[in-house]
Tab-separated table of C-alpha atoms and ligand atoms in Angstrom:
chain	number	residue	atom	x	y	z
A	342	UNK	CA	-185.021	-10.379	-77.247
A	343	UNK	CA	-184.695	-13.632	-75.332
A	344	UNK	CA	-182.366	-14.024	-72.419
A	345	UNK	CA	-180.192	-17.004	-71.599
A	346	UNK	CA	-181.991	-20.304	-71.899
A	347	UNK	CA	-181.514	-21.238	-68.253
A	348	UNK	CA	-184.593	-21.868	-66.202
A	349	UNK	CA	-185.639	-19.301	-63.612
A	350	UNK	CA	-183.713	-19.739	-60.408
A	351	UNK	CA	-182.994	-17.527	-57.485
A	352	UNK	CA	-179.886	-17.872	-55.414
A	353	UNK	CA	-181.053	-15.009	-53.218
A	354	UNK	CA	-183.129	-15.250	-50.068
A	355	UNK	CA	-186.723	-16.042	-50.733
A	356	UNK	CA	-189.749	-17.051	-48.778
A	357	UNK	CA	-192.818	-18.835	-50.030
A	358	UNK	CA	-193.420	-20.870	-53.126
A	359	UNK	CA	-189.860	-20.787	-54.381
A	360	UNK	CA	-189.436	-23.490	-56.954
A	361	UNK	CA	-186.721	-23.661	-59.576
A	362	UNK	CA	-189.155	-24.667	-62.328
A	363	UNK	CA	-191.971	-22.468	-61.258
A	364	UNK	CA	-193.303	-19.722	-63.503
A	365	UNK	CA	-195.069	-17.055	-61.455
A	366	UNK	CA	-198.069	-15.162	-62.799
A	367	UNK	CA	-196.138	-11.929	-62.539
A	368	UNK	CA	-192.653	-10.611	-61.859
A	369	UNK	CA	-192.396	-7.230	-60.144
A	370	UNK	CA	-189.100	-5.451	-60.826
A	371	UNK	CA	-188.281	-3.187	-57.880
A	372	UNK	CA	-189.204	-3.389	-54.202
A	373	UNK	CA	-189.805	0.237	-53.314
A	374	UNK	CA	-193.160	1.354	-51.984
A	375	UNK	CA	-194.697	0.964	-55.450
A	376	UNK	CA	-193.375	-2.527	-56.224
A	377	UNK	CA	-194.085	-3.876	-52.740
A	378	UNK	CA	-197.619	-2.445	-52.641
A	379	UNK	CA	-198.304	-3.924	-56.046
A	380	UNK	CA	-196.872	-7.321	-55.113
A	381	UNK	CA	-198.895	-7.473	-51.895
A	382	UNK	CA	-202.146	-6.486	-53.580
A	383	UNK	CA	-201.500	-8.890	-56.475
A	384	UNK	CA	-200.970	-11.800	-54.134
A	385	UNK	CA	-204.153	-10.883	-52.233
A	386	UNK	CA	-205.911	-11.107	-55.609
A	387	UNK	CA	-204.702	-14.694	-55.901
A	388	UNK	CA	-201.718	-14.180	-58.195
A	389	UNK	CA	-198.369	-15.918	-57.758
A	390	UNK	CA	-195.785	-13.127	-57.520
A	391	UNK	CA	-191.998	-12.843	-57.636
A	392	UNK	CA	-190.336	-9.563	-56.632
A	393	UNK	CA	-186.801	-8.919	-57.859
A	394	UNK	CA	-184.625	-6.221	-56.273
A	395	UNK	CA	-180.970	-6.316	-55.148
A	396	UNK	CA	-181.618	-3.802	-52.354
A	397	UNK	CA	-185.289	-3.519	-51.380
A	398	UNK	CA	-186.505	-0.085	-50.204
A	399	UNK	CA	-183.098	1.472	-50.850
A	400	UNK	CA	-184.429	3.995	-53.372
A	401	UNK	CA	-186.586	7.087	-52.949
A	402	UNK	CA	-189.022	5.203	-50.704
A	403	UNK	CA	-186.257	4.774	-48.125
A	404	UNK	CA	-185.736	8.510	-47.686
A	405	UNK	CA	-189.188	9.998	-48.415
A	406	UNK	CA	-191.045	12.033	-45.814
A	407	UNK	CA	-194.341	10.269	-46.448
A	408	UNK	CA	-196.604	13.289	-46.860
A	409	UNK	CA	-200.049	12.274	-48.111
A	410	UNK	CA	-200.841	15.845	-48.988
A	411	UNK	CA	-202.715	16.514	-52.221
A	412	UNK	CA	-204.133	19.826	-50.965
A	413	UNK	CA	-201.070	21.628	-49.587
A	414	UNK	CA	-198.979	20.263	-52.463
A	415	UNK	CA	-201.291	21.295	-55.269
A	416	UNK	CA	-199.202	22.976	-57.960
A	417	UNK	CA	-200.251	25.414	-60.657
A	418	UNK	CA	-200.424	23.592	-63.972
A	419	UNK	CA	-200.810	20.176	-62.323
A	420	UNK	CA	-204.592	20.310	-61.822
A	421	UNK	CA	-205.032	17.101	-63.805
A	422	UNK	CA	-202.825	15.330	-61.261
A	423	UNK	CA	-204.910	16.633	-58.383
A	424	UNK	CA	-207.865	14.301	-59.019
A	425	UNK	CA	-205.505	11.323	-58.995
A	426	UNK	CA	-203.748	12.556	-55.860
A	427	UNK	CA	-207.035	13.030	-54.021
A	428	UNK	CA	-208.191	9.565	-55.067
A	429	UNK	CA	-204.806	8.264	-53.912
A	430	UNK	CA	-205.179	9.900	-50.482
A	431	UNK	CA	-208.667	8.386	-50.071
A	432	UNK	CA	-207.212	4.866	-50.423
A	433	UNK	CA	-204.843	5.295	-47.486
A	434	UNK	CA	-207.111	4.713	-44.452
A	435	UNK	CA	-208.209	1.268	-45.694
A	436	UNK	CA	-204.732	0.435	-46.970
A	437	UNK	CA	-203.256	1.247	-43.552
A	438	UNK	CA	-205.918	-0.703	-41.690
A	439	UNK	CA	-205.406	-3.793	-43.858
A	440	UNK	CA	-201.618	-3.605	-43.776
A	441	UNK	CA	-201.492	-3.109	-40.019
A	442	UNK	CA	-203.985	-5.927	-39.489
A	443	UNK	CA	-201.989	-8.242	-41.756
A	444	UNK	CA	-198.657	-7.574	-40.074
A	445	UNK	CA	-199.277	-6.144	-36.623
A	446	UNK	CA	-196.948	-3.257	-37.597
A	447	UNK	CA	-197.739	0.380	-36.855
A	448	UNK	CA	-196.866	2.255	-40.052
A	449	UNK	CA	-197.023	5.695	-38.445
A	450	UNK	CA	-200.105	6.953	-40.282
A	451	UNK	CA	-200.938	10.258	-38.588
A	452	UNK	CA	-204.218	11.929	-39.486
A	453	UNK	CA	-204.044	15.343	-37.884
A	454	UNK	CA	-203.966	17.540	-40.981
A	455	UNK	CA	-201.231	19.842	-42.243
A	456	UNK	CA	-200.629	23.496	-41.422
A	457	UNK	CA	-199.002	25.569	-44.171
A	458	UNK	CA	-197.465	28.817	-42.923
A	459	UNK	CA	-195.918	31.867	-44.575
A	460	UNK	CA	-192.752	33.465	-43.213
A	461	UNK	CA	-192.535	37.005	-44.596
A	462	UNK	CA	-194.820	39.432	-46.409
A	463	UNK	CA	-193.942	38.108	-49.872
A	464	UNK	CA	-194.482	34.543	-48.688
A	465	UNK	CA	-197.831	35.605	-47.257
A	466	UNK	CA	-198.839	37.062	-50.626
A	467	UNK	CA	-197.858	33.769	-52.280
A	468	UNK	CA	-199.855	31.889	-49.668
A	469	UNK	CA	-202.919	34.068	-50.290
A	470	UNK	CA	-202.659	33.285	-54.016
A	471	UNK	CA	-202.306	29.594	-53.276
A	472	UNK	CA	-205.278	29.675	-50.933
A	473	UNK	CA	-207.359	31.345	-53.665
A	474	UNK	CA	-206.286	28.612	-56.068
A	475	UNK	CA	-207.131	25.885	-53.553
A	476	UNK	CA	-210.570	27.440	-52.982
A	477	UNK	CA	-211.139	27.753	-56.715
A	478	UNK	CA	-210.469	24.011	-56.953
A	479	UNK	CA	-212.973	23.336	-54.169
A	480	UNK	CA	-210.367	21.971	-51.752
A	481	UNK	CA	-210.894	21.903	-48.004
A	482	UNK	CA	-208.587	24.544	-46.513
A	483	UNK	CA	-209.088	27.017	-43.665
A	484	UNK	CA	-207.238	30.336	-43.390
A	485	UNK	CA	-205.412	30.854	-40.110
A	486	UNK	CA	-204.143	34.133	-38.688
A	487	UNK	CA	-200.641	34.199	-37.257
A	488	UNK	CA	-201.836	33.853	-33.670
A	489	UNK	CA	-204.160	31.011	-34.639
A	490	UNK	CA	-201.214	29.190	-36.190
A	491	UNK	CA	-199.272	29.627	-32.973
A	492	UNK	CA	-202.212	28.553	-30.852
A	493	UNK	CA	-202.203	25.345	-32.863
A	494	UNK	CA	-198.414	24.945	-32.856
A	495	UNK	CA	-196.905	27.001	-29.983
A	496	UNK	CA	-193.300	26.442	-31.130
A	497	UNK	CA	-193.860	28.364	-34.379
A	498	UNK	CA	-191.958	31.618	-34.693
A	499	UNK	CA	-193.910	34.783	-33.790
A	500	UNK	CA	-192.695	36.122	-37.159
A	501	UNK	CA	-195.071	33.799	-39.033
A	502	UNK	CA	-197.492	35.949	-41.053
A	503	UNK	CA	-200.349	33.483	-41.271
A	504	UNK	CA	-201.261	30.150	-42.725
A	505	UNK	CA	-203.826	27.718	-44.047
A	506	UNK	CA	-204.838	24.427	-42.496
A	507	UNK	CA	-205.655	21.406	-44.655
A	508	UNK	CA	-207.469	18.930	-42.372
A	509	UNK	CA	-207.287	16.112	-44.943
A	510	UNK	CA	-203.508	16.200	-45.606
A	511	UNK	CA	-201.851	13.512	-43.527
A	512	UNK	CA	-198.597	11.568	-43.422
A	513	UNK	CA	-197.223	8.083	-42.987
A	514	UNK	CA	-193.768	6.722	-42.182
A	515	UNK	CA	-192.444	5.257	-45.471
A	516	UNK	CA	-189.756	3.170	-43.751
A	517	UNK	CA	-192.293	1.512	-41.503
A	518	UNK	CA	-194.593	1.129	-44.479
A	519	UNK	CA	-192.068	-0.635	-46.702
A	520	UNK	CA	-191.005	-2.874	-43.798
A	521	UNK	CA	-194.654	-3.816	-43.203
A	522	UNK	CA	-195.227	-4.373	-46.917
A	523	UNK	CA	-192.190	-6.661	-47.129
A	524	UNK	CA	-193.536	-8.595	-44.156
A	525	UNK	CA	-197.028	-8.785	-45.692
A	526	UNK	CA	-195.528	-10.057	-48.964
A	527	UNK	CA	-193.544	-12.718	-47.112
A	528	UNK	CA	-196.649	-13.828	-45.239
A	529	UNK	CA	-198.516	-14.193	-48.547
A	530	UNK	CA	-195.774	-16.332	-50.067
A	531	UNK	CA	-194.297	-13.781	-52.465
A	532	UNK	CA	-190.906	-14.980	-53.703
A	533	UNK	CA	-188.093	-12.446	-53.516
A	534	UNK	CA	-184.906	-12.483	-55.552
A	535	UNK	CA	-182.037	-10.242	-54.409
A	536	UNK	CA	-180.509	-9.612	-57.816
A	537	UNK	CA	-180.599	-6.671	-60.201
A	538	UNK	CA	-182.703	-7.156	-63.300
A	539	UNK	CA	-180.422	-6.538	-66.243
A	540	UNK	CA	-182.746	-7.179	-69.128
A	541	UNK	CA	-186.412	-7.398	-69.951
A	542	UNK	CA	-186.836	-10.454	-72.191
A	543	UNK	CA	-189.415	-10.448	-74.986
A	544	UNK	CA	-190.002	-11.736	-78.500
A	545	UNK	CA	-190.818	-8.362	-80.023
A	546	UNK	CA	-194.519	-8.674	-79.309
A	547	UNK	CA	-194.856	-9.946	-75.789
A	548	UNK	CA	-192.805	-10.084	-72.646
A	549	UNK	CA	-191.216	-13.419	-71.690
A	550	UNK	CA	-189.624	-12.556	-68.351
A	551	UNK	CA	-186.385	-10.987	-67.156
A	552	UNK	CA	-182.694	-11.802	-66.898
A	553	UNK	CA	-180.915	-10.982	-63.645
A	554	UNK	CA	-177.342	-9.968	-62.955
A	555	UNK	CA	-176.299	-13.542	-62.152
A	556	UNK	CA	-177.318	-14.586	-65.675
A	557	UNK	CA	-180.474	-16.408	-64.589
A	558	UNK	CA	-183.610	-15.987	-66.630
A	559	UNK	CA	-186.929	-15.733	-64.837
A	560	UNK	CA	-189.906	-16.435	-67.016
A	561	UNK	CA	-193.342	-14.945	-66.468
A	562	UNK	CA	-196.209	-13.885	-68.724
A	563	UNK	CA	-196.414	-10.481	-67.055
A	564	UNK	CA	-193.722	-8.118	-65.801
A	565	UNK	CA	-194.443	-5.001	-63.737
A	566	UNK	CA	-191.661	-2.449	-64.036
A	567	UNK	CA	-191.434	-0.567	-60.714
A	568	UNK	CA	-187.723	0.202	-60.484
A	569	UNK	CA	-188.145	3.904	-59.718
A	570	UNK	CA	-185.550	6.076	-61.370
A	571	UNK	CA	-183.836	3.021	-62.925
A	572	UNK	CA	-186.993	1.931	-64.754
A	573	UNK	CA	-185.968	3.376	-68.112
A	574	UNK	CA	-182.420	2.004	-68.059
A	575	UNK	CA	-182.994	-1.740	-68.327
A	576	UNK	CA	-181.644	-3.499	-71.392
A	577	UNK	CA	-184.001	-5.015	-73.887
A	578	UNK	CA	-186.735	-2.448	-73.490
A	579	UNK	CA	-187.914	-1.290	-76.895
A	580	UNK	CA	-187.601	2.519	-77.140
A	581	UNK	CA	-191.350	2.797	-77.680
A	582	UNK	CA	-192.122	1.414	-74.214
A	583	UNK	CA	-189.049	2.487	-72.188
A	584	UNK	CA	-190.382	4.843	-69.496
A	585	UNK	CA	-188.940	8.372	-69.831
A	586	UNK	CA	-188.048	8.820	-66.161
A	587	UNK	CA	-185.466	11.310	-65.010
A	588	UNK	CA	-183.878	11.668	-61.565
A	589	UNK	CA	-184.994	14.611	-59.428
A	590	UNK	CA	-182.774	14.739	-56.392
A	591	UNK	CA	-184.152	15.504	-52.953
A	592	UNK	CA	-182.092	16.086	-49.827
A	593	UNK	CA	-183.808	15.491	-46.511
A	594	UNK	CA	-182.886	15.579	-42.813
A	595	UNK	CA	-183.903	13.605	-39.757
A	596	UNK	CA	-183.558	15.410	-36.433
A	597	UNK	CA	-184.095	14.217	-32.891
A	598	UNK	CA	-184.791	15.933	-29.614
A	599	UNK	CA	-182.329	15.317	-26.806
A	600	UNK	CA	-184.930	15.005	-24.065
A	601	UNK	CA	-187.821	13.353	-25.893
A	602	UNK	CA	-189.884	16.546	-26.263
A	603	UNK	CA	-191.800	17.096	-29.488
A	604	UNK	CA	-191.609	20.500	-31.115
A	605	UNK	CA	-194.699	20.013	-33.273
A	606	UNK	CA	-197.934	18.115	-32.826
A	607	UNK	CA	-198.638	17.819	-36.558
A	608	UNK	CA	-197.033	18.335	-39.958
A	609	UNK	CA	-196.080	21.908	-40.807
A	610	UNK	CA	-195.185	23.141	-44.251
A	611	UNK	CA	-193.666	26.548	-44.753
A	612	UNK	CA	-193.047	29.038	-47.494
A	613	UNK	CA	-189.841	30.731	-46.385
A	614	UNK	CA	-188.519	33.504	-48.625
A	615	UNK	CA	-189.856	31.705	-51.660
A	616	UNK	CA	-188.631	28.282	-50.657
A	617	UNK	CA	-190.850	25.429	-49.708
A	618	UNK	CA	-190.127	23.288	-46.659
A	619	UNK	CA	-191.887	20.754	-44.495
A	620	UNK	CA	-191.397	19.494	-40.973
A	621	UNK	CA	-193.001	16.140	-40.213
A	622	UNK	CA	-193.038	14.882	-36.614
A	623	UNK	CA	-193.044	11.131	-36.110
A	624	UNK	CA	-194.654	9.461	-33.110
A	625	UNK	CA	-191.209	8.938	-31.612
A	626	UNK	CA	-189.037	12.041	-31.218
A	627	UNK	CA	-187.961	12.196	-34.875
A	628	UNK	CA	-188.611	15.317	-36.935
A	629	UNK	CA	-188.189	14.988	-40.706
A	630	UNK	CA	-187.224	18.161	-42.566
A	631	UNK	CA	-187.311	18.238	-46.347
A	632	UNK	CA	-186.690	18.578	-49.125
A	633	UNK	CA	-184.650	20.117	-51.919
A	634	UNK	CA	-185.489	19.591	-55.582
A	635	UNK	CA	-182.449	19.452	-57.819
A	636	UNK	CA	-181.914	18.269	-61.385
A	637	UNK	CA	-178.361	16.917	-61.181
A	638	UNK	CA	-178.599	13.547	-62.878
A	639	UNK	CA	-177.956	10.514	-60.696
A	640	UNK	CA	-175.940	12.383	-58.067
A	641	UNK	CA	-177.077	11.357	-54.576
A	642	UNK	CA	-174.602	13.302	-52.515
A	643	UNK	CA	-175.667	15.316	-49.503
A	644	UNK	CA	-174.230	18.801	-49.743
A	645	UNK	CA	-173.432	21.402	-47.112
A	646	UNK	CA	-175.545	23.868	-49.078
A	647	UNK	CA	-178.540	21.548	-49.171
A	648	UNK	CA	-178.388	20.902	-45.430
A	649	UNK	CA	-177.900	24.599	-44.690
A	650	UNK	CA	-180.868	25.647	-46.832
A	651	UNK	CA	-183.159	23.157	-45.150
A	652	UNK	CA	-181.999	24.055	-41.648
A	653	UNK	CA	-182.174	27.817	-42.288
A	654	UNK	CA	-185.752	27.533	-43.501
A	655	UNK	CA	-186.748	25.153	-40.701
A	656	UNK	CA	-185.238	27.373	-37.989
A	657	UNK	CA	-186.940	30.435	-39.494
A	658	UNK	CA	-190.385	29.000	-38.845
A	659	UNK	CA	-189.602	26.798	-35.804
A	660	UNK	CA	-186.624	28.322	-33.939
A	661	UNK	CA	-186.422	25.363	-31.531
A	662	UNK	CA	-185.089	23.226	-34.384
A	663	UNK	CA	-181.681	24.700	-33.513
A	664	UNK	CA	-181.654	22.634	-30.319
A	665	UNK	CA	-182.251	19.283	-32.002
A	666	UNK	CA	-179.568	16.789	-32.929
A	667	UNK	CA	-178.967	16.149	-36.609
A	668	UNK	CA	-179.507	12.386	-36.672
A	669	UNK	CA	-179.411	11.703	-40.400
A	670	UNK	CA	-178.902	13.419	-43.726
A	671	UNK	CA	-179.923	11.667	-46.914
A	672	UNK	CA	-180.635	12.227	-50.580
A	673	UNK	CA	-182.911	10.291	-52.890
A	674	UNK	CA	-183.911	10.395	-56.522
A	675	UNK	CA	-187.554	10.956	-57.379
A	676	UNK	CA	-188.575	9.379	-60.680
A	677	UNK	CA	-189.811	12.386	-62.686
A	678	UNK	CA	-191.515	12.248	-66.099
A	679	UNK	CA	-191.903	14.810	-68.897
A	680	UNK	CA	-195.279	16.005	-67.563
A	681	UNK	CA	-194.611	14.975	-63.922
A	682	UNK	CA	-197.517	12.538	-64.009
A	683	UNK	CA	-196.807	8.880	-63.221
A	684	UNK	CA	-196.688	6.035	-65.720
A	685	UNK	CA	-199.102	3.309	-64.654
A	686	UNK	CA	-200.641	0.732	-66.933
A	687	UNK	CA	-200.154	-1.511	-69.919
A	688	UNK	CA	-197.697	-0.762	-72.707
A	689	UNK	CA	-197.495	-1.700	-76.381
A	690	UNK	CA	-195.344	-4.680	-75.362
A	691	UNK	CA	-197.900	-7.294	-74.386
A	692	UNK	CA	-197.498	-8.288	-70.723
A	693	UNK	CA	-195.278	-5.344	-69.758
A	694	UNK	CA	-196.939	-3.044	-67.248
A	695	UNK	CA	-195.389	0.174	-65.969
A	696	UNK	CA	-195.705	1.365	-62.368
A	697	UNK	CA	-193.209	4.197	-62.144
A	698	UNK	CA	-192.621	7.936	-62.619
A	699	UNK	CA	-194.365	8.929	-59.378
A	700	UNK	CA	-192.011	11.856	-58.818
A	701	UNK	CA	-193.085	13.718	-55.639
A	702	UNK	CA	-196.103	11.522	-54.911
A	703	UNK	CA	-195.019	7.895	-54.907
A	704	UNK	CA	-195.942	7.238	-51.304
A	705	UNK	CA	-199.273	8.999	-51.673
A	706	UNK	CA	-200.056	7.074	-54.852
A	707	UNK	CA	-198.836	3.613	-53.827
A	708	UNK	CA	-202.264	2.163	-52.881
A	709	UNK	CA	-204.080	3.431	-55.976
A	710	UNK	CA	-201.172	2.394	-58.212
A	711	UNK	CA	-201.283	-1.121	-56.786
A	712	UNK	CA	-205.034	-1.231	-57.303
A	713	UNK	CA	-204.684	-0.086	-60.911
A	714	UNK	CA	-201.901	-2.537	-61.725
A	715	UNK	CA	-203.793	-5.456	-60.197
A	716	UNK	CA	-206.879	-4.500	-62.241
A	717	UNK	CA	-204.643	-4.488	-65.309
A	718	UNK	CA	-203.234	-7.917	-64.405
A	719	UNK	CA	-206.716	-9.350	-63.921
A	720	UNK	CA	-208.135	-7.751	-67.068
A	721	UNK	CA	-210.457	-5.582	-64.970
A	722	UNK	CA	-211.220	-1.865	-65.253
A	723	UNK	CA	-208.727	0.259	-63.268
A	724	UNK	CA	-209.883	3.268	-61.213
A	725	UNK	CA	-210.922	6.093	-63.564
A	726	UNK	CA	-208.558	8.607	-61.919
A	727	UNK	CA	-205.478	6.655	-63.083
A	728	UNK	CA	-206.223	7.547	-66.700
A	729	UNK	CA	-203.908	10.602	-66.483
A	730	UNK	CA	-201.063	8.148	-65.823
A	731	UNK	CA	-201.602	6.136	-69.012
A	732	UNK	CA	-198.078	5.284	-70.304
A	733	UNK	CA	-199.404	5.644	-73.861
A	734	UNK	CA	-200.479	9.291	-73.436
A	735	UNK	CA	-199.099	11.728	-75.993
A	736	UNK	CA	-197.239	13.868	-73.430
A	737	UNK	CA	-194.959	10.872	-72.917
A	738	UNK	CA	-194.798	9.235	-76.319
A	739	UNK	CA	-194.142	12.541	-78.112
A	740	UNK	CA	-191.258	13.495	-75.852
A	741	UNK	CA	-189.013	10.491	-75.379
A	742	UNK	CA	-186.643	10.147	-72.445
A	743	UNK	CA	-185.681	13.480	-70.984
A	744	UNK	CA	-182.158	14.069	-69.887
A	745	UNK	CA	-181.406	16.011	-66.780
A	746	UNK	CA	-180.188	19.542	-66.927
A	747	UNK	CA	-177.001	19.439	-64.836
A	748	UNK	CA	-176.584	22.249	-62.409
A	749	UNK	CA	-180.160	23.484	-62.538
A	750	UNK	CA	-181.520	23.767	-59.051
A	751	UNK	CA	-185.232	24.043	-58.513
A	752	UNK	CA	-186.780	25.016	-55.246
A	753	UNK	CA	-190.254	25.732	-56.453
A	754	UNK	CA	-192.405	27.449	-53.878
A	755	UNK	CA	-195.028	24.739	-53.967
A	756	UNK	CA	-193.042	21.566	-54.556
A	757	UNK	CA	-191.112	20.122	-51.703
A	758	UNK	CA	-192.011	16.434	-51.453
B	1421	LIG	C1	-186.395	13.564	-50.383
B	1421	LIG	C2	-187.670	12.953	-50.884
B	1421	LIG	C3	-188.872	13.188	-50.208
B	1421	LIG	C4	-190.064	12.632	-50.689
B	1421	LIG	N1	-191.218	12.859	-49.993
B	1421	LIG	C5	-192.384	12.315	-50.429
B	1421	LIG	C6	-193.584	12.505	-49.718
B	1421	LIG	O1	-193.597	13.198	-48.673
B	1421	LIG	N2	-194.728	11.944	-50.191
B	1421	LIG	C7	-194.745	11.192	-51.326
B	1421	LIG	O2	-195.804	10.692	-51.727
B	1421	LIG	N3	-193.609	10.975	-52.038
B	1421	LIG	C8	-192.441	11.541	-51.615
B	1421	LIG	N4	-191.285	11.356	-52.341
B	1421	LIG	C9	-191.356	10.643	-53.606
B	1421	LIG	C10	-191.353	9.154	-53.358
B	1421	LIG	O3	-190.294	8.820	-52.498
B	1421	LIG	C11	-191.198	8.399	-54.681
B	1421	LIG	O4	-192.138	8.827	-55.633
B	1421	LIG	C12	-191.429	6.904	-54.424
B	1421	LIG	O5	-190.631	6.468	-53.345
B	1421	LIG	C13	-191.124	6.086	-55.669
B	1421	LIG	O6	-191.253	4.740	-55.279
B	1421	LIG	P1	-190.746	3.576	-56.233
B	1421	LIG	O7	-191.077	2.320	-55.549
B	1421	LIG	O8	-191.280	3.819	-57.601
B	1421	LIG	O9	-189.182	3.823	-56.368
B	1421	LIG	P2	-187.990	3.556	-55.327
B	1421	LIG	O10	-188.411	3.746	-53.935
B	1421	LIG	O11	-186.851	4.373	-55.833
B	1421	LIG	O12	-187.700	2.017	-55.498
B	1421	LIG	C14	-187.147	1.486	-56.666
B	1421	LIG	C15	-186.565	0.144	-56.314
B	1421	LIG	O13	-186.110	-0.437	-57.539
B	1421	LIG	C16	-184.911	-1.123	-57.275
B	1421	LIG	N5	-184.156	-1.279	-58.514
B	1421	LIG	C17	-183.465	-0.352	-59.196
B	1421	LIG	N6	-182.893	-0.892	-60.263
B	1421	LIG	C18	-183.247	-2.196	-60.276
B	1421	LIG	C19	-182.972	-3.291	-61.142
B	1421	LIG	N7	-182.192	-3.160	-62.216
B	1421	LIG	N8	-183.500	-4.492	-60.846
B	1421	LIG	C20	-184.299	-4.672	-59.763
B	1421	LIG	N9	-184.585	-3.665	-58.917
B	1421	LIG	C21	-184.067	-2.445	-59.172
B	1421	LIG	C22	-184.194	-0.274	-56.239
B	1421	LIG	O14	-183.248	-1.048	-55.493
B	1421	LIG	C23	-185.359	0.220	-55.387
B	1421	LIG	O15	-185.560	-0.603	-54.243
B	1421	LIG	C24	-190.068	11.855	-51.873
B	1421	LIG	C25	-188.867	11.607	-52.527
B	1421	LIG	C26	-187.680	12.135	-52.031
B	1421	LIG	C27	-186.390	11.833	-52.745
């Protein structure tokens, strides 16, 4: 389906090789952590890139905690995702070094491991099971007795039953990261268009570009669809290639100390009466507490119940949280898929590449996703671990778009990102 015949133009702010008649090598739809990482890496590979987004970094990437935690987040039944997540985590040190060198920005990448603690006896039993599973998978985790947990993090409650420490699970600040990525893209001459993409234009066999909300058509031989939870809703997408993403709501809190003291030296995850929680200290005095998992469609409201649940669980394992100020409450929508694996790679529509469906792991997987998409754009072999994210896998093509199940609330013990 072709869009309007007008030539590509952008009335929105742009930097770089903006040219009304110019056809870039690739259009990236969406400027969250996935789209921006992809655009930056593509331009480093010598491609001419346009990024289109009416509100960059306003989606899930703008609220995420930024855990890079394949080990403490491993979930039963998601073993096939683990290899990808571990490969994703391994990309982060170089990605950070290059991004910080390119921009001079500190993206808050903290590499001091993650401590996972259990609150009561049942939680401790669940933790023991999880530890057995982690060991069975050959992951690097050390058991910690209660007093060892408190020696490591003195502000933990004495009620903590014990824990495990994952030295390789780290975290980054997604807001700093997206700001640095936007800066790196600008410096490399990426053109940005602040409009919503309304339609993917194609002739039935190959992609021709996109049409934006102002009616302008933007032509390009390749389009990367990285619009998070909106990726499946664009007009013009043939049903066979429309990504089956569904919104999975997460509420999250940002707390601050009143006197600059830090309650925690590193990230702490907790299992608290069956609920999963994490507390992530930033280098400044911010403490991020997250996150709920709710299947409520596109609702992004922050609820009293969501805030209460998070605070109750946080205070149970770190009582000093009660003294902090509640600086921000937010909710975001994770792009989930039928099998909760991402969708990264070429589709049956020539030139259309998906980079979406990252659900709980979009920050973690941004560098490896960008690497895979750039390989795809250059006709090179992508990293082997991305194979589980093939958009043409049967788990996706056999299911079709999944609708949300309104009202169902999920607070799985092992899934809080
Ligand atoms: C509470 C919470 C905590 C999380 N914690 C973690 C964590 O600790 N670690 C981790 O790895 N992941 C975490 N995640 C998941 C992570 O945030 C997502 O997987 C990731 O941000 C997805 O990135 P994205 O770029 O695909 O999507 P988004 O960040 O949602 O970006 C999509 C972009 O597309 C744009 N867009 C939408 N429609 C259009 C359109 N029509 N045209 C053009 N642009 C459009 C939007 O404006 C937006 O900027 C968390 C998520 C939530 C909600």
